[in-house]
Short mmCIF file of C-alpha atoms in Angstrom, two decimals:
data_model
loop_
_atom_site.label_atom_id
_atom_site.label_comp_id
_atom_site.label_asym_id
_atom_site.label_seq_id
_atom_site.Cartn_x
_atom_site.Cartn_y
_atom_site.Cartn_z
CA MET I 55 114.37 -51.90 24.42
CA LEU I 56 116.16 -55.66 24.82
CA ALA I 57 113.37 -57.03 24.43
CA LEU I 58 112.61 -55.05 21.49
CA TYR I 59 116.22 -56.00 20.25
CA LEU I 60 115.53 -59.97 20.66
CA ALA I 61 112.37 -59.57 19.09
CA GLN I 62 113.56 -58.08 15.71
CA ILE I 63 116.76 -60.52 15.93
CA VAL I 64 113.93 -63.54 16.11
CA ASN I 65 112.10 -61.86 13.64
CA SER I 66 114.25 -61.24 11.33
CA GLY I 67 116.62 -64.72 11.95
CA LEU I 68 113.91 -66.97 11.67
CA ALA I 69 113.07 -64.98 8.22
CA LEU I 70 116.29 -65.44 6.13
CA GLY I 71 117.64 -68.67 8.74
CA ALA I 72 114.40 -70.68 7.36
CA VAL I 73 116.01 -69.66 3.69
CA TYR I 74 119.58 -71.23 4.52
CA GLY I 75 118.34 -74.09 5.89
CA VAL I 76 115.88 -75.62 3.28
CA MET I 77 118.90 -74.22 1.46
CA ALA I 78 121.14 -76.65 3.24
CA LEU I 79 118.72 -79.37 3.16
CA GLY I 80 119.55 -79.49 -1.01
CA PHE I 81 123.49 -79.63 0.05
CA SER I 82 123.08 -82.11 2.62
CA LEU I 83 120.84 -84.81 -0.06
CA ILE I 84 123.31 -84.06 -3.11
CA PHE I 85 125.98 -84.99 -0.77
CA SER I 86 124.56 -87.67 0.96
CA ALA I 87 123.41 -89.54 -2.44
CA SER I 88 126.69 -87.90 -4.54
CA ARG I 89 129.28 -86.89 -2.13
CA LEU I 90 129.51 -83.41 -3.97
CA ILE I 91 129.06 -79.22 -3.49
CA ASN I 92 126.57 -78.34 -6.21
CA PHE I 93 128.04 -74.39 -6.26
CA ALA I 94 125.38 -73.99 -8.76
CA GLN I 95 122.34 -74.08 -6.20
CA GLY I 96 121.81 -70.59 -5.36
CA GLU I 97 121.36 -69.82 -8.93
CA LEU I 98 118.47 -72.68 -9.13
CA LEU I 99 116.81 -70.86 -6.44
CA LEU I 100 117.65 -67.65 -8.72
CA LEU I 101 115.72 -69.56 -12.07
CA GLY I 102 113.51 -70.73 -9.79
CA GLY I 103 112.59 -67.45 -8.52
CA LEU I 104 112.72 -66.30 -11.44
CA THR I 105 110.37 -68.54 -13.72
CA ILE I 106 107.73 -67.98 -11.38
CA MET I 107 107.61 -64.71 -10.84
CA SER I 108 106.85 -64.95 -14.54
CA LEU I 109 104.72 -67.56 -14.79
CA ALA I 110 102.88 -66.55 -11.87
CA GLY I 111 102.47 -63.21 -13.84
CA VAL I 112 101.35 -64.19 -16.73
CA MET I 113 99.03 -66.96 -15.78
CA GLN I 114 97.71 -65.04 -12.22
CA LEU I 115 98.31 -69.00 -10.24
CA PRO I 116 96.85 -69.38 -7.11
CA PRO I 117 98.49 -70.11 -3.96
CA ALA I 118 98.69 -73.71 -4.68
CA ALA I 119 99.18 -73.80 -8.12
CA ALA I 120 102.07 -71.29 -7.39
CA LEU I 121 103.80 -73.72 -5.01
CA LEU I 122 103.49 -77.02 -7.40
CA ALA I 123 104.69 -74.65 -10.12
CA ALA I 124 107.60 -73.58 -8.10
CA ALA I 125 108.72 -77.62 -7.33
CA VAL I 126 108.36 -78.77 -10.65
CA ALA I 127 110.53 -76.09 -11.88
CA GLY I 128 113.15 -76.00 -9.13
CA PHE I 129 112.87 -80.30 -10.25
CA LEU I 130 113.39 -80.00 -13.95
CA LEU I 131 115.90 -77.70 -13.57
CA GLY I 132 118.16 -79.52 -10.56
CA ARG I 133 117.46 -82.43 -13.34
CA THR I 134 118.69 -80.60 -16.24
CA LEU I 135 122.09 -80.14 -14.10
CA PHE I 136 122.14 -82.32 -13.13
CA SER I 137 121.72 -83.89 -16.86
CA THR I 138 124.37 -82.14 -18.89
CA THR I 139 127.17 -81.73 -16.17
CA LEU I 140 127.26 -84.36 -13.30
CA GLY I 141 125.38 -86.78 -15.20
CA LEU I 142 128.15 -87.49 -17.83
CA THR I 143 131.41 -87.42 -15.75
CA LEU I 144 130.39 -89.80 -12.88
CA GLY I 145 134.01 -91.08 -13.27
CA ALA I 146 135.37 -87.79 -13.34
CA THR I 147 137.75 -86.73 -9.89
CA PRO I 148 135.70 -84.76 -7.30
CA LEU I 149 137.63 -81.41 -8.50
CA ARG I 150 136.41 -81.56 -11.85
CA GLN I 151 132.64 -82.35 -10.76
CA LEU I 152 133.24 -79.52 -8.31
CA MET I 153 134.56 -77.23 -10.98
CA LEU I 154 131.91 -78.51 -13.51
CA THR I 155 128.91 -77.45 -10.64
CA VAL I 156 130.70 -73.43 -10.34
CA ALA I 157 131.09 -73.42 -14.28
CA ALA I 158 127.34 -74.29 -14.23
CA SER I 159 126.31 -71.61 -11.90
CA LEU I 160 127.60 -68.89 -13.62
CA VAL I 161 126.41 -70.97 -16.95
CA PHE I 162 122.71 -70.14 -14.41
CA GLN I 163 123.77 -66.84 -14.19
CA GLY I 164 124.43 -65.78 -17.35
CA VAL I 165 121.00 -67.21 -18.44
CA ALA I 166 119.02 -65.14 -16.05
CA ILE I 167 120.88 -61.96 -16.74
CA LEU I 168 119.67 -62.55 -20.80
CA CYS I 169 116.15 -63.31 -20.01
CA TRP I 170 115.36 -61.27 -17.06
CA GLY I 171 118.27 -58.07 -16.53
CA LYS I 172 120.75 -56.96 -14.15
CA ASN I 173 117.94 -54.59 -12.47
CA PRO I 174 116.83 -56.18 -8.87
CA LEU I 175 112.62 -57.56 -9.83
CA MET I 176 110.42 -57.88 -6.47
CA PRO I 177 108.31 -60.93 -6.88
CA PRO I 178 105.12 -61.03 -5.53
CA ARG I 179 104.08 -62.58 -2.58
CA LEU I 180 102.04 -65.99 -3.65
CA LEU I 181 101.33 -67.04 -0.15
CA PRO I 182 99.32 -64.37 1.45
CA LEU I 183 99.96 -65.48 4.69
CA PRO I 184 99.29 -63.41 8.00
CA ASP I 185 101.42 -62.20 10.71
CA LEU I 186 101.18 -63.56 14.15
CA ARG I 187 101.82 -62.36 17.40
CA LEU I 188 104.13 -64.68 20.17
CA GLY I 189 103.97 -62.74 23.23
CA LEU I 190 106.43 -60.65 23.04
CA PHE I 191 107.67 -61.59 19.83
CA PHE I 192 105.98 -60.44 16.25
CA LEU I 193 106.51 -62.48 13.17
CA GLY I 194 105.79 -60.38 10.12
CA ARG I 195 104.38 -62.56 7.48
CA ASP I 196 106.95 -63.09 5.12
CA THR I 197 108.94 -64.45 8.47
CA VAL I 198 105.53 -66.86 9.13
CA THR I 199 105.96 -67.81 5.60
CA ALA I 200 109.48 -68.56 5.01
CA LEU I 201 108.61 -70.85 8.45
CA THR I 202 105.46 -72.61 6.95
CA LEU I 203 107.77 -73.30 3.50
CA ALA I 204 111.00 -74.41 5.24
CA VAL I 205 108.80 -76.67 7.96
CA ALA I 206 106.67 -78.17 5.32
CA ALA I 207 109.55 -78.95 3.49
CA VAL I 208 111.60 -80.58 6.64
CA ILE I 209 108.47 -82.91 7.11
CA VAL I 210 107.32 -83.62 3.37
CA LEU I 211 111.33 -84.99 2.33
CA GLY I 212 111.41 -86.85 6.03
CA LEU I 213 108.46 -88.92 4.81
CA PHE I 214 109.51 -89.59 1.08
CA LEU I 215 112.53 -90.52 2.41
CA GLY I 216 111.46 -92.45 5.10
CA ARG I 217 108.07 -93.80 3.77
CA THR I 218 109.06 -94.65 0.16
CA ARG I 219 110.47 -97.01 -1.98
CA LEU I 220 112.74 -94.23 -4.28
CA GLY I 221 113.10 -92.49 -0.65
CA ARG I 222 114.82 -95.81 0.67
CA ALA I 223 116.91 -96.67 -2.46
CA LEU I 224 118.26 -92.71 -1.73
CA ARG I 225 119.56 -93.35 1.83
CA ALA I 226 120.93 -96.61 0.52
CA THR I 227 122.85 -95.56 -1.92
CA SER I 228 123.96 -92.41 0.70
CA GLN I 229 125.06 -94.92 2.66
CA SER I 230 127.00 -96.93 0.17
CA ALA I 231 126.76 -97.04 -3.21
CA VAL I 232 128.05 -99.99 -3.96
CA ALA I 233 126.33 -102.25 -1.94
CA ALA I 234 123.26 -100.47 -3.31
CA ARG I 235 124.04 -101.67 -6.64
CA LEU I 236 124.51 -104.84 -5.27
CA GLN I 237 120.93 -104.89 -4.17
CA GLY I 238 119.33 -103.22 -7.85
CA VAL I 239 119.25 -99.92 -6.72
CA ASP I 240 119.84 -97.70 -10.03
CA THR I 241 122.24 -94.91 -8.38
CA VAL I 242 123.15 -92.78 -11.50
CA PHE I 243 119.24 -92.39 -11.14
CA CYS I 244 119.17 -91.95 -7.22
CA HIS I 245 122.15 -89.41 -8.39
CA ALA I 246 119.84 -87.01 -10.50
CA LEU I 247 117.09 -87.63 -8.09
CA SER I 248 118.80 -85.94 -5.74
CA PHE I 249 120.02 -82.98 -8.10
CA ALA I 250 115.95 -82.20 -8.60
CA LEU I 251 114.94 -82.48 -5.55
CA ALA I 252 117.99 -79.72 -4.59
CA GLY I 253 116.22 -78.02 -7.45
CA ALA I 254 112.76 -78.42 -6.25
CA LEU I 255 113.97 -77.28 -2.99
CA ALA I 256 116.05 -74.07 -3.64
CA SER I 257 112.48 -73.10 -6.08
CA LEU I 258 110.35 -73.52 -3.05
CA ALA I 259 113.18 -71.31 -1.12
CA ALA I 260 112.86 -68.13 -3.67
CA LEU I 261 109.47 -68.33 -2.71
CA ALA I 262 110.09 -67.68 0.98
CA VAL I 263 113.36 -64.97 -0.02
CA GLY I 264 111.80 -63.42 -3.05
CA PRO I 265 109.34 -60.72 -1.49
CA GLN I 266 112.09 -60.47 1.49
CA THR I 267 115.11 -59.03 -0.76
CA GLY I 268 114.04 -59.49 -4.43
CA LEU I 269 115.68 -61.61 -6.68
CA ARG I 270 118.79 -60.13 -8.16
CA TYR I 271 121.57 -61.69 -10.79
CA ASP I 272 124.12 -61.82 -8.53
CA MET I 273 122.22 -63.14 -5.24
CA GLY I 274 122.79 -67.00 -5.07
CA LEU I 275 126.43 -67.35 -4.67
CA GLY I 276 125.77 -65.79 -1.25
CA LEU I 277 122.79 -67.59 -0.69
CA GLY I 278 124.49 -71.06 -1.85
CA LEU I 279 127.61 -70.23 0.68
CA LYS I 280 125.10 -69.61 3.76
CA GLY I 281 122.85 -72.97 2.86
CA PHE I 282 126.82 -74.83 1.89
CA ALA I 283 127.81 -73.63 5.65
CA ALA I 284 124.39 -74.24 7.17
CA ALA I 285 124.50 -77.82 6.52
CA THR I 286 127.73 -78.22 7.70
CA ILE I 287 126.79 -77.00 10.57
CA GLY I 288 124.51 -78.86 11.12
CA GLY I 289 126.61 -82.23 9.32
CA TYR I 290 124.60 -83.43 6.53
CA THR I 291 122.86 -86.60 8.16
CA SER I 292 120.42 -85.66 9.61
CA LEU I 293 117.30 -82.91 7.84
CA GLY I 294 116.61 -81.66 11.62
CA ARG I 295 120.55 -80.49 11.97
CA VAL I 296 120.38 -79.39 8.74
CA PHE I 297 117.55 -77.09 8.80
CA ALA I 298 118.59 -75.94 12.84
CA GLY I 299 122.45 -74.99 11.00
CA GLY I 300 120.62 -72.61 9.04
CA ILE I 301 118.32 -71.44 12.17
CA ALA I 302 121.03 -70.91 13.96
CA LEU I 303 123.49 -69.59 10.86
CA GLY I 304 120.06 -67.08 10.48
CA LEU I 305 119.82 -65.79 13.70
CA ALA I 306 123.64 -65.19 14.25
CA GLU I 307 123.25 -62.97 11.19
CA ALA I 308 120.31 -60.86 12.25
CA ALA I 309 122.34 -60.24 15.77
CA MET I 310 125.00 -59.44 13.37
CA VAL I 311 122.79 -56.59 11.84
CA LEU I 312 121.32 -55.04 14.76
CA THR I 313 124.27 -54.84 17.04
CA VAL I 314 127.51 -54.50 14.55
CA SER I 315 126.71 -52.74 11.40
CA GLY I 316 124.60 -53.29 8.02
CA GLU I 317 127.64 -52.24 6.21
CA PHE I 318 129.91 -55.38 8.06
CA LYS I 319 126.89 -57.20 8.54
CA GLU I 320 128.60 -59.79 5.21
CA THR I 321 132.54 -59.20 6.32
CA ALA I 322 130.97 -60.29 9.48
CA ILE I 323 128.95 -63.20 8.71
CA TYR I 324 131.87 -64.82 6.07
CA VAL I 325 134.35 -64.12 8.89
CA LEU I 326 132.16 -66.57 11.31
CA ILE I 327 130.92 -68.68 9.01
CA THR I 328 134.78 -69.70 8.09
CA ILE I 329 135.42 -69.88 12.64
CA LEU I 330 133.07 -72.32 12.11
CA LEU I 331 133.76 -74.67 9.01
CA VAL I 332 136.98 -74.95 10.41
CA ALA I 333 135.89 -75.72 13.98
CA ALA I 334 133.74 -78.02 12.54
CA PRO I 335 134.01 -81.71 12.99
CA ARG I 336 135.87 -84.22 10.84
CA GLU I 337 133.44 -86.81 10.68
CA HIS I 338 130.86 -83.56 9.14
CA ASP I 339 133.82 -84.30 6.16
CA GLU I 340 134.20 -87.48 5.52
CA ARG I 341 130.74 -89.63 5.78
CA PRO I 342 127.02 -89.09 6.41
#
């Protein structure tokens, strides 16, 4: 019986944790480049997922094309968010910029309601990956899909940041924007790039979470808060630790669903998040 509980926790926890981990990577990218928390990250996931669902339905996209379209759609949404909010107020106070992201999230939610309505929508499984059995543990196809997308995102993002000129410019901006400007780096472009990449990550996360829970107009806030919590747990500095923070949060949530109650899941997980955020080391809030 215990082994069965553990197997269920691992299967459900990894599926959710992979989504939280990808969302956390987006929070980490923007915070590192701009020292901002983007509370519209969850709505980027929602709009990206709904856009791809509609495109896939109309154009009958194959899996590879759907992945590329999701990344491009998210990239453009993130770039649009920066151009219409933070890009116009780069010298504003952090509180004003933070509230702009909150306002943008409500606008994006309104756009989703106008275009797709309030009823939950179930997107198709665009990546037809099979179930996987590892010893006693059984990973369903949704879990395999979420993990595959998440691990691929971590690897590609790591290679981009470490091996490309643009990635090094983004890292230089995150370490010191003033020093980066003195070295000829266009820091405004790097800020915009961080938002665009975070949008692409959110859109890819939508491909993972959509077939699990469906896409609903009010789902962005919850996913965004959990992604933010995962990024804080991971410390913002390392892609691996940030992703691991998402996995840990997903496993904790799955354990609560099975051991406490599904009805109290949200309350219990937000209590846990509050405890973790209060207990997080102060350097996580200072500088990546």
